[in-house]
Coordinates of N, CA, C and O in Angstrom, one line a residue:
M1 N 41.9 74.0 44.7 CA 42.1 72.5 44.6 C 41.5 71.9 45.8 O 40.6 71.0 45.8
Q2 N 41.8 72.3 47.0 CA 41.3 71.9 48.1 C 40.0 71.8 48.2 O 39.3 70.7 48.7
R3 N 39.1 72.7 47.7 CA 37.7 72.8 47.9 C 37.1 72.0 47.0 O 36.1 71.2 47.1
L4 N 37.8 71.5 45.8 CA 37.2 70.5 44.9 C 37.1 69.1 45.5 O 36.2 68.3 45.5
F5 N 38.4 68.7 46.1 CA 38.2 67.4 46.8 C 37.4 67.4 47.8 O 36.7 66.5 48.1
S6 N 37.2 68.4 48.7 CA 36.2 68.6 49.9 C 34.8 68.4 49.5 O 34.0 67.6 49.9
G7 N 34.6 69.2 48.3 CA 33.3 69.1 47.6 C 33.0 67.5 47.1 O 31.9 67.1 47.4
V8 N 33.8 67.0 46.4 CA 33.6 65.6 46.0 C 33.3 64.7 47.1 O 32.6 63.8 47.0
F9 N 34.0 64.8 48.1 CA 34.1 64.1 49.3 C 32.8 64.1 50.0 O 31.9 63.1 50.1
A10 N 32.1 65.3 50.1 CA 30.9 65.5 50.7 C 29.8 65.1 49.9 O 28.9 64.4 50.5
T11 N 30.0 65.2 48.6 CA 28.9 64.6 47.7 C 28.8 63.1 47.7 O 27.8 62.7 48.0
L12 N 30.0 62.4 47.8 CA 30.1 61.0 48.2 C 29.4 60.6 49.3 O 28.8 59.6 49.3
V13 N 29.5 61.3 50.3 CA 29.0 61.1 51.7 C 27.4 61.0 51.6 O 26.8 60.1 52.2
V14 N 27.1 62.1 51.1 CA 25.6 62.3 50.8 C 25.0 61.3 50.1 O 24.0 60.7 50.6
L15 N 25.7 61.0 48.9 CA 25.1 60.0 48.1 C 25.0 58.5 48.8 O 24.2 57.7 48.8
A16 N 26.1 58.3 49.6 CA 26.1 56.9 50.3 C 25.1 56.9 51.2 O 24.4 56.0 51.6
S17 N 24.9 58.1 52.1 CA 23.9 58.1 53.1 C 22.4 57.9 52.4 O 21.7 57.3 52.9
A18 N 22.2 58.7 51.4 CA 20.8 58.6 50.6 C 20.9 57.3 50.1 O 19.6 57.0 49.9
C19 N 21.7 56.6 49.6 CA 21.3 55.2 49.1 C 21.5 54.0 50.3 O 21.9 52.8 50.0
G20 N 21.4 54.4 51.7 CA 21.4 53.4 52.6 C 22.7 52.9 52.8 O 23.1 51.7 53.0
G21 N 23.8 54.0 52.7 CA 25.1 53.7 52.9 C 25.8 53.3 54.3 O 26.8 53.5 54.6
E22 N 24.9 52.6 55.0 CA 25.4 52.2 56.3 C 26.6 51.3 56.1 O 26.7 50.4 55.1
P23 N 27.7 51.3 56.9 CA 28.6 50.4 56.7 C 28.4 48.9 57.0 O 27.4 48.6 57.8
N24 N 28.9 48.2 56.1 CA 28.7 46.7 56.5 C 29.5 46.2 57.6 O 30.6 46.4 57.5
H25 N 29.1 45.3 58.3 CA 29.8 44.6 59.3 C 30.1 43.1 58.8 O 28.9 42.4 58.6
P26 N 31.1 42.6 58.9 CA 31.5 41.2 58.5 C 30.9 40.3 59.6 O 30.7 40.7 60.8
P27 N 30.6 39.0 59.2 CA 30.4 37.9 60.2 C 31.1 38.1 61.3 O 32.4 38.2 61.1
R28 N 30.7 37.6 62.3 CA 31.5 37.4 63.5 C 31.3 35.9 64.3 O 30.2 35.6 64.6
V29 N 32.4 35.5 64.7 CA 32.4 34.1 65.2 C 32.0 34.2 66.6 O 32.7 35.0 67.5
T30 N 31.0 33.5 67.2 CA 30.9 33.4 68.6 C 30.9 32.2 69.2 O 31.2 32.2 70.5
N31 N 31.5 31.0 68.5 CA 31.7 29.8 69.1 C 32.4 29.0 67.9 O 31.8 28.8 67.0
G32 N 33.6 28.4 68.3 CA 34.3 27.6 67.3 C 35.0 28.4 66.1 O 35.4 29.3 66.2
P33 N 35.2 27.4 65.1 CA 34.9 26.0 64.7 C 35.8 25.2 65.5 O 37.0 25.3 65.6
T34 N 35.1 24.2 66.1 CA 35.7 23.1 67.0 C 35.0 21.6 66.6 O 33.9 21.4 66.4
P35 N 36.1 21.1 66.3 CA 35.7 19.7 66.0 C 35.6 18.6 67.1 O 36.2 18.8 68.2
S36 N 34.6 17.7 67.2 CA 34.4 16.6 68.1 C 34.0 15.4 67.5 O 32.9 15.5 66.7
P37 N 34.7 14.5 67.7 CA 36.1 14.2 68.6 C 37.5 14.6 67.6 O 37.1 15.1 66.5
K38 N 38.3 14.9 68.3 CA 39.7 15.4 67.7 C 40.6 14.3 67.2 O 41.6 14.6 66.4
T39 N 40.2 13.2 67.3 CA 40.9 11.8 67.1 C 39.8 10.8 66.4 O 39.0 10.5 67.3
V40 N 40.1 10.3 65.2 CA 39.1 9.3 64.6 C 39.7 8.3 63.7 O 40.9 8.6 63.4
A41 N 39.0 7.2 63.6 CA 39.6 6.2 62.6 C 39.1 6.6 61.3 O 38.1 7.3 61.2
P42 N 39.7 6.1 60.3 CA 39.1 6.3 58.7 C 37.6 6.2 59.0 O 37.4 4.9 59.3
G43 N 36.9 6.7 58.2 CA 35.3 6.6 58.2 C 34.6 6.9 59.4 O 33.4 7.2 59.1
G44 N 35.4 7.7 60.2 CA 34.7 8.3 61.6 C 34.1 9.6 61.2 O 34.6 10.1 60.4
V45 N 33.2 9.9 61.9 CA 32.5 11.1 61.8 C 32.8 12.2 62.8 O 32.7 11.9 64.0
V46 N 33.1 13.3 62.3 CA 33.5 14.5 63.2 C 32.5 15.5 63.2 O 32.0 15.9 62.1
E47 N 31.9 15.9 64.3 CA 30.9 16.9 64.3 C 31.7 18.4 64.4 O 32.8 18.4 65.1
I48 N 31.2 19.3 64.0 CA 32.0 20.8 64.0 C 30.9 21.8 64.8 O 29.7 22.0 64.3
V49 N 31.3 22.3 65.7 CA 30.7 23.4 66.5 C 31.0 24.6 65.9 O 32.3 24.9 65.9
F50 N 30.1 25.4 65.4 CA 30.6 26.7 64.7 C 29.4 27.4 64.7 O 28.2 27.5 64.2
E51 N 29.4 28.7 65.6 CA 28.6 29.8 65.6 C 28.8 31.0 65.0 O 30.0 31.4 65.6
V52 N 28.1 31.6 64.3 CA 28.6 32.9 63.6 C 27.3 33.7 63.6 O 26.2 33.3 63.4
K53 N 27.5 35.1 63.8 CA 26.5 36.2 63.8 C 26.8 37.2 62.8 O 27.9 37.4 62.6
D54 N 25.9 37.8 62.0 CA 26.1 39.0 61.3 C 25.2 40.1 61.8 O 24.0 39.9 62.0
Q55 N 26.0 41.2 62.3 CA 25.4 42.3 63.1 C 24.3 42.9 62.1 O 23.2 43.4 63.0
D56 N 24.4 42.9 61.0 CA 23.4 43.5 60.0 C 22.5 42.6 59.7 O 21.5 43.0 59.1
G57 N 22.4 41.5 60.1 CA 21.4 40.5 59.7 C 21.5 39.9 58.3 O 20.4 39.4 57.9
D58 N 22.6 40.2 57.6 CA 22.8 39.8 56.4 C 22.9 38.1 56.2 O 23.5 37.6 57.1
P59 N 22.3 37.5 55.2 CA 22.6 36.0 55.1 C 24.0 35.7 55.0 O 24.7 36.6 54.4
I60 N 24.3 34.6 55.4 CA 25.7 34.0 55.5 C 25.9 32.9 54.5 O 24.9 32.1 54.6
V61 N 26.9 33.1 53.7 CA 27.1 31.8 52.9 C 28.5 31.3 53.4 O 29.5 31.8 53.5
Y62 N 28.4 29.7 53.5 CA 29.6 29.0 54.1 C 30.1 28.2 53.0 O 29.5 27.6 52.2
N63 N 31.5 28.2 53.0 CA 32.4 27.2 52.2 C 33.4 26.5 53.0 O 34.4 27.1 53.5
W64 N 33.1 25.3 53.3 CA 34.1 24.1 54.1 C 35.1 23.5 53.2 O 34.7 22.9 52.1
V65 N 36.3 23.4 53.6 CA 37.4 22.6 52.9 C 38.3 22.0 53.9 O 38.4 22.6 55.1
Q66 N 38.9 21.0 53.6 CA 39.9 20.3 54.3 C 41.3 20.7 53.9 O 41.5 20.8 52.9
V67 N 42.2 20.5 54.9 CA 43.7 20.9 54.8 C 44.5 19.8 55.5 O 44.4 19.8 56.6
P68 N 45.4 19.0 55.0 CA 45.4 19.1 53.3 C 44.4 18.5 52.6 O 43.5 17.7 53.2
A69 N 44.1 18.7 51.4 CA 42.8 18.4 50.5 C 43.0 16.9 50.3 O 42.0 16.4 49.9
E70 N 44.2 16.3 50.2 CA 44.2 14.7 50.1 C 44.9 14.0 51.1 O 45.8 14.5 51.7
P71 N 44.4 12.8 51.3 CA 43.3 12.1 50.7 C 41.9 12.7 51.2 O 41.9 13.1 52.4
A72 N 41.0 12.9 50.3 CA 39.8 13.6 50.7 C 38.7 12.9 51.5 O 38.7 11.7 51.4
G73 N 38.4 13.6 52.5 CA 37.3 13.3 53.5 C 36.0 13.7 52.8 O 36.0 14.2 51.7
H74 N 34.8 13.7 53.5 CA 33.7 14.2 53.0 C 33.0 14.9 53.8 O 32.8 14.5 55.1
F75 N 32.3 16.2 53.5 CA 31.5 16.9 54.3 C 30.0 16.6 53.9 O 29.7 16.2 52.9
S76 N 29.2 16.5 55.0 CA 27.9 16.4 54.9 C 27.1 17.3 53.9 O 26.3 17.1 53.0
D77 N 27.6 18.6 54.1 CA 27.2 19.6 53.2 C 28.2 20.8 53.5 O 28.3 21.4 54.4
P78 N 29.1 21.0 52.6 CA 30.2 22.1 52.7 C 29.7 23.5 52.7 O 30.4 24.4 52.7
H79 N 28.3 23.6 52.4 CA 27.8 25.0 52.2 C 27.1 25.2 53.6 O 25.8 26.2 53.4
T80 N 26.9 24.6 54.7 CA 26.1 24.9 55.7 C 26.9 25.2 56.9 O 28.4 25.0 56.9
R81 N 26.2 25.7 57.9 CA 27.1 26.4 59.0 C 27.9 25.4 59.6 O 29.0 25.6 60.1
A82 N 27.2 24.1 60.1 CA 27.9 23.3 60.9 C 27.8 21.8 60.4 O 27.1 20.9 60.8
P83 N 28.6 21.4 59.2 CA 28.5 20.2 58.6 C 29.1 19.1 59.5 O 29.8 19.5 60.4
T84 N 29.0 17.9 59.0 CA 29.8 16.9 59.7 C 30.9 16.4 58.6 O 30.8 16.8 57.6
W85 N 31.8 15.8 59.1 CA 33.1 15.5 58.1 C 33.4 14.0 58.4 O 33.6 13.7 59.6
T86 N 33.4 13.2 57.4 CA 33.9 12.0 57.5 C 35.3 11.8 57.0 O 35.8 12.2 56.1
A87 N 36.1 11.3 58.1 CA 37.6 11.0 57.9 C 37.7 10.1 56.6 O 37.2 9.2 56.5
P88 N 38.8 10.3 55.9 CA 39.2 9.6 54.7 C 40.1 8.5 55.2 O 40.4 8.4 56.4
E89 N 40.4 7.5 54.3 CA 41.3 6.5 54.6 C 42.7 7.0 54.3 O 42.8 7.9 53.6
V90 N 43.6 6.7 55.6 CA 45.0 7.0 55.3 C 45.8 5.9 55.6 O 45.5 4.9 56.2
A91 N 47.1 6.0 55.0 CA 48.0 4.8 55.0 C 48.9 5.0 56.3 O 49.4 3.9 56.7
E92 N 48.9 6.2 57.0 CA 49.6 6.4 58.2 C 48.9 7.5 58.9 O 48.1 8.2 58.3
P93 N 49.2 7.7 60.4 CA 48.2 8.8 60.8 C 48.5 10.0 60.4 O 49.7 10.6 59.9
T94 N 47.4 10.9 60.1 CA 47.5 12.1 59.4 C 46.6 13.2 60.0 O 45.6 12.6 60.5
R95 N 47.1 14.2 60.2 CA 46.4 15.4 60.7 C 45.9 16.3 59.7 O 46.3 16.7 58.8
F96 N 44.4 16.6 59.9 CA 43.8 17.6 59.1 C 43.2 18.7 59.8 O 43.0 18.7 61.1
M97 N 43.0 19.8 59.2 CA 42.2 20.9 59.7 C 41.1 21.2 58.7 O 41.3 21.0 57.6
L98 N 40.2 21.6 59.2 CA 38.8 22.1 58.6 C 38.8 23.5 58.5 O 38.8 24.4 59.6
Q99 N 38.7 24.2 57.2 CA 38.5 25.6 57.1 C 37.1 26.0 56.7 O 36.8 25.4 55.6
V100 N 36.7 27.1 57.2 CA 35.4 27.5 56.6 C 35.6 29.2 56.1 O 36.3 29.9 56.9
N101 N 35.2 29.5 55.0 CA 35.0 31.0 54.7 C 33.5 31.1 54.7 O 32.6 30.5 54.1
A102 N 33.3 32.1 55.7 CA 31.9 32.5 56.0 C 31.8 34.1 55.4 O 32.4 34.9 55.9
M103 N 30.9 34.1 54.4 CA 30.7 35.7 53.7 C 29.3 36.0 53.8 O 28.4 35.1 53.6
D104 N 29.1 37.3 54.1 CA 27.8 37.8 54.1 C 27.6 38.5 52.5 O 28.5 38.3 51.9
D105 N 26.3 38.7 52.2 CA 25.8 38.9 50.7 C 26.3 40.5 50.5 O 26.2 40.8 49.5
E106 N 27.1 41.0 51.4 CA 27.5 42.5 51.2 C 29.2 42.4 51.1 O 29.7 43.6 50.9
G107 N 29.7 41.2 51.2 CA 31.2 41.2 51.0 C 31.9 41.1 52.1 O 33.2 40.9 52.0
G108 N 31.3 41.1 53.2 CA 32.0 41.1 54.7 C 32.3 39.6 54.7 O 31.6 38.7 54.5
G109 N 33.5 39.2 55.1 CA 33.7 37.9 55.5 C 34.7 37.3 56.6 O 35.4 38.2 57.1
L110 N 35.0 36.3 56.8 CA 36.0 35.7 57.8 C 36.4 34.3 57.4 O 35.7 33.6 56.8
L111 N 37.4 33.9 57.9 CA 38.2 32.4 57.8 C 38.4 32.1 59.1 O 38.9 32.5 59.9
G112 N 37.7 30.7 59.2 CA 37.8 30.0 60.6 C 38.6 28.8 60.2 O 38.4 28.0 59.3
T113 N 39.4 28.1 61.3 CA 40.2 27.1 61.0 C 40.0 26.2 62.3 O 40.1 26.7 63.5
T114 N 39.6 24.9 62.2 CA 39.5 24.1 63.5 C 41.0 23.7 63.9 O 41.7 23.8 63.0
P115 N 41.0 23.3 65.2 CA 42.3 22.7 65.7 C 42.5 21.4 65.0 O 41.5 21.0 64.2
S116 N 43.7 21.0 64.8 CA 43.9 19.7 64.0 C 43.1 18.5 64.5 O 42.8 18.2 65.6
I117 N 42.7 17.7 63.5 CA 42.1 16.2 63.8 C 43.1 15.1 63.3 O 43.6 15.3 62.2
L118 N 43.3 14.2 64.2 CA 44.1 13.1 63.8 C 43.3 12.1 63.5 O 42.3 11.6 64.1
V119 N 43.8 11.6 62.0 CA 42.9 10.5 61.6 C 44.2 9.4 61.7 O 45.1 9.4 61.2
R120 N 43.7 8.3 62.7 CA 44.9 7.4 63.1 C 44.4 6.2 62.1 O 43.5 6.1 61.5
T121 N 45.5 5.2 61.9 CA 45.3 4.2 60.9 C 44.6 3.1 61.8 O 44.8 2.9 63.1
P122 N 43.8 2.2 61.1 CA 43.1 1.2 61.8 C 44.1 0.1 62.6 O 45.2 0.1 62.3

């Protein structure tokens, strides 16, 4: 029985190597995500510094969301590496965080979160 498992494992290793079975490395953050400024009025625009690299050179897909989701602000493009975010109208000072899910096309991914952003009332 031990030989059978060892033989199967060896075959899988050979097949993986023959099919270009190099391990995938997930994207890696080199800077950020950091919002600027960290305090804005409703309608204020926040720039995001976010730098990420993929060791394998795989294309990276980005998906940005705000937490909490309501009241909703607006991303210039939630699928780009470093979008801007426009703060929503708020009834009272409210803190938001912006989160990004960055995934390469091989299934490697990471989740990044900015420090909180304070949207103050007018």
